[in-house]
Coordinates of C-alpha atoms and ligand atoms in Angstrom, one line a residue:
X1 CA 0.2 -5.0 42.5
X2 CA -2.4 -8.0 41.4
X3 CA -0.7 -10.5 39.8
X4 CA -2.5 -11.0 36.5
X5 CA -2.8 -7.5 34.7
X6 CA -3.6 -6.5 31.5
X7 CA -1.5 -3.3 30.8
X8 CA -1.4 -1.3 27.9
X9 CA 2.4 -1.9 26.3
X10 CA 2.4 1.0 24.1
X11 CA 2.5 4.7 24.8
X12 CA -0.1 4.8 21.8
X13 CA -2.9 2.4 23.9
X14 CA -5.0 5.0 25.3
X15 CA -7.9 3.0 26.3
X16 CA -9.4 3.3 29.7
X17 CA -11.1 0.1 29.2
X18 CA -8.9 -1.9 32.7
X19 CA -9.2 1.3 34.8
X20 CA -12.9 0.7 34.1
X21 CA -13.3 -3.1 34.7
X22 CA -11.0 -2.8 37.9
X23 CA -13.7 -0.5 40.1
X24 CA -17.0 -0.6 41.7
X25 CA -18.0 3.3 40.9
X26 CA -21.0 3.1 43.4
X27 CA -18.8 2.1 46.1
X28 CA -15.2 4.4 45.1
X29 CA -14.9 7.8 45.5
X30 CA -12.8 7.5 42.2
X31 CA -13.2 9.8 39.2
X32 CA -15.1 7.8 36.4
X33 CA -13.6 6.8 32.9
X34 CA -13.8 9.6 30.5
X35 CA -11.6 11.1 27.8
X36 CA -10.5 14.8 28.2
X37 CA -8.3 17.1 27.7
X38 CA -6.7 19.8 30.1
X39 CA -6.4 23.4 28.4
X40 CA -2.7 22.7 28.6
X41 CA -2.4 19.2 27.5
X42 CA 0.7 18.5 29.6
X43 CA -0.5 17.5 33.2
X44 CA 1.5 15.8 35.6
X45 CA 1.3 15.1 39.2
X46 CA 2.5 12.2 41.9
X47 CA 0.1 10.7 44.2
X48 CA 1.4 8.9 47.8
X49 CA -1.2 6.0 47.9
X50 CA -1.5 4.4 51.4
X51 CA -3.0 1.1 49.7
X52 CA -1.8 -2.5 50.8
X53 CA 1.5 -1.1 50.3
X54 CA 2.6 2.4 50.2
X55 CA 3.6 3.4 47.0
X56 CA 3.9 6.9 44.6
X57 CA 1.4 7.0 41.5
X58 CA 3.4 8.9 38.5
X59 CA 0.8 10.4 36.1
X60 CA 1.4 12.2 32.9
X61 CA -1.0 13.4 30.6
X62 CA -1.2 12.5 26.9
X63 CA -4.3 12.6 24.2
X64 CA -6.8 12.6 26.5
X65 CA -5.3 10.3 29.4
X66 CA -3.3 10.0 32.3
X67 CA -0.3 7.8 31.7
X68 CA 0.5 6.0 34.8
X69 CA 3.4 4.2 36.3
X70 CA 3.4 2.8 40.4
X71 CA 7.0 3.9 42.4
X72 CA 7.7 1.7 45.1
X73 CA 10.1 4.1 46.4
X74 CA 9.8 7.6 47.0
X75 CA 10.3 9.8 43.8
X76 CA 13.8 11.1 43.5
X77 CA 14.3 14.5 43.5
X78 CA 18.0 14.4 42.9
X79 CA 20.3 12.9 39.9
X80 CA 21.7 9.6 41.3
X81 CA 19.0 7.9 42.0
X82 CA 16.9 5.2 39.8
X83 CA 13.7 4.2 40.9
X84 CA 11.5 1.4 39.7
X85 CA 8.4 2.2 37.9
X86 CA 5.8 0.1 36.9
X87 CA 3.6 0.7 34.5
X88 CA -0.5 0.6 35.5
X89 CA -3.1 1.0 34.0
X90 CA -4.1 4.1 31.8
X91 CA -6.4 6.7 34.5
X92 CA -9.0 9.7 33.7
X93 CA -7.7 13.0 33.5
X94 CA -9.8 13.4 36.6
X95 CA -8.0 11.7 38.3
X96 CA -4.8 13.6 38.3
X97 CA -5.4 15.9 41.5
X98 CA -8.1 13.5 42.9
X99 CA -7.7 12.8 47.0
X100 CA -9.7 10.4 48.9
X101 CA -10.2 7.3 50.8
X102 CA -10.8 4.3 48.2
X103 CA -12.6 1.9 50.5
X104 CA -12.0 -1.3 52.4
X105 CA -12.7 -4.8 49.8
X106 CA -11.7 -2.1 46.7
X107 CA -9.4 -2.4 44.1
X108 CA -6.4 -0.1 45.7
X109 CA -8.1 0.4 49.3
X110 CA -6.6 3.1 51.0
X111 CA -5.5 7.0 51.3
X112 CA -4.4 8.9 48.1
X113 CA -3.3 12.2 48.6
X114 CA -1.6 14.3 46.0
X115 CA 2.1 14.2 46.5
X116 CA 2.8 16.5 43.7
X117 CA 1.6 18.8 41.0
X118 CA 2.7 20.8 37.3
X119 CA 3.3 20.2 34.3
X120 CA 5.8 17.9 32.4
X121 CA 7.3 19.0 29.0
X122 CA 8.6 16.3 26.3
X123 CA 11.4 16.2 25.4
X124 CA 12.5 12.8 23.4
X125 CA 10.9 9.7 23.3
X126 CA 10.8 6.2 21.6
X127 CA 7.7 5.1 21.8
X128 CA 6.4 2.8 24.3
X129 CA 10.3 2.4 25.3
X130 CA 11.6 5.7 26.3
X131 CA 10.7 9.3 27.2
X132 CA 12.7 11.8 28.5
X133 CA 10.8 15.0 29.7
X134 CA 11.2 17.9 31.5
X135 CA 8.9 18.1 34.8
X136 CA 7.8 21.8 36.5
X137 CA 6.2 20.6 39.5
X138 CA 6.3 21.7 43.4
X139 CA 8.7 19.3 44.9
X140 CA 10.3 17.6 41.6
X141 CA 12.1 19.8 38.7
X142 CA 14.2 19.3 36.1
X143 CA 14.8 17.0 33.2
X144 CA 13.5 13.1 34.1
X145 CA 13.7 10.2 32.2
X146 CA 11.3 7.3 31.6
X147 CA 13.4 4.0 30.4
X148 CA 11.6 0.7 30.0
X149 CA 13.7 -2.3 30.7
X150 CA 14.4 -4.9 28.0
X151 CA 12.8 -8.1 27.7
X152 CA 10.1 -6.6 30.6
X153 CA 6.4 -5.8 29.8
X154 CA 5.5 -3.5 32.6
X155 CA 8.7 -2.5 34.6
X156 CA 10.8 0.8 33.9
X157 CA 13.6 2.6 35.7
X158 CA 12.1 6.5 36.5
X159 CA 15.2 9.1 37.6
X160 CA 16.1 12.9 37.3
X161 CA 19.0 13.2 34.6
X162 CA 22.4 15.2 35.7
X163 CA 22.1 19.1 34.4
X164 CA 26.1 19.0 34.1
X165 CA 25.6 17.0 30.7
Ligands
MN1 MN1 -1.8 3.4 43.3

């Protein structure tokens, strides 16, 4: 994760103005900034991105734009565990099921490959601090919650809540 980063800290900044300035599209295989929106309107999918470090690339869409958040740790499929996600910059719809090989010198050089695909369905939220949502996808299911951690611009805590609430 570069050091200095300009993140969107709301939920409601939708721009896609860093995921522009951060890539070379003549040289990245990477979709190019544009607003859309899926039939659905409620995309999600994980990507396992072989960059510098490994790392899993949470995306949800909302209004046009992939809301993004970088897991260190593999996503937890099971109540019990918290992982660490931090947030990133705002990415095309696009880009949700994109694969490829972002090249050598590149911001993010390396293999993406989706890791994981549905649909995600709100369920609270406080925005820009909270969301709590209920994912359909192929490997992860069930409710998940989004918490940001105080006094913390980009870091959150991602895990799968316990059903037996
Ligand atoms: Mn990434």
């Amino acid at each position: 994760m570069p050091a200095e980063f300009h993140l969107p800290f709301s939920f409601e900044d939708l721009s896609l103005k860093e995921y522009q300035n951060r890539r070379n599209f003549s040289r990245s295989p990477e979709p190019p900034a544009r607003e859309q929106h899926s039939t659905e309107g409620n995309i999600y999918s994980i990507q396992e991105h072989h960059a510098s470090r490994l790392h899993w690339d949470l995306r949800l869409e909302k209004d046009g734009v992939l809301l993004s958040w970088a897991l260190p740790k593999e996503p937890p499929r099971e109540p019990g565990i918290r992982r660490l996600a931090v947030r990133t910059e705002n990415h095309p719809l696009d880009y949700a099921f994109f694969e490829g090989e972002i090249p050598a010198g590149g911001y993010g050089a390396g293999t993406v490959r989706v890791w994981d695909r549905g649909h995600y369905y709100q369920l609270e939220s406080k925005p820009g601090t909270e969301i709590i949502f209920r994912i359909e996808g192929e490997k992860l299911s069930g409710i998940y919650c989004l918490i940001k951690m105080k006094k913390d611009e980009k870091n959150w805590l991602f895990f799968k809540k316990s059903t037996s609430v």
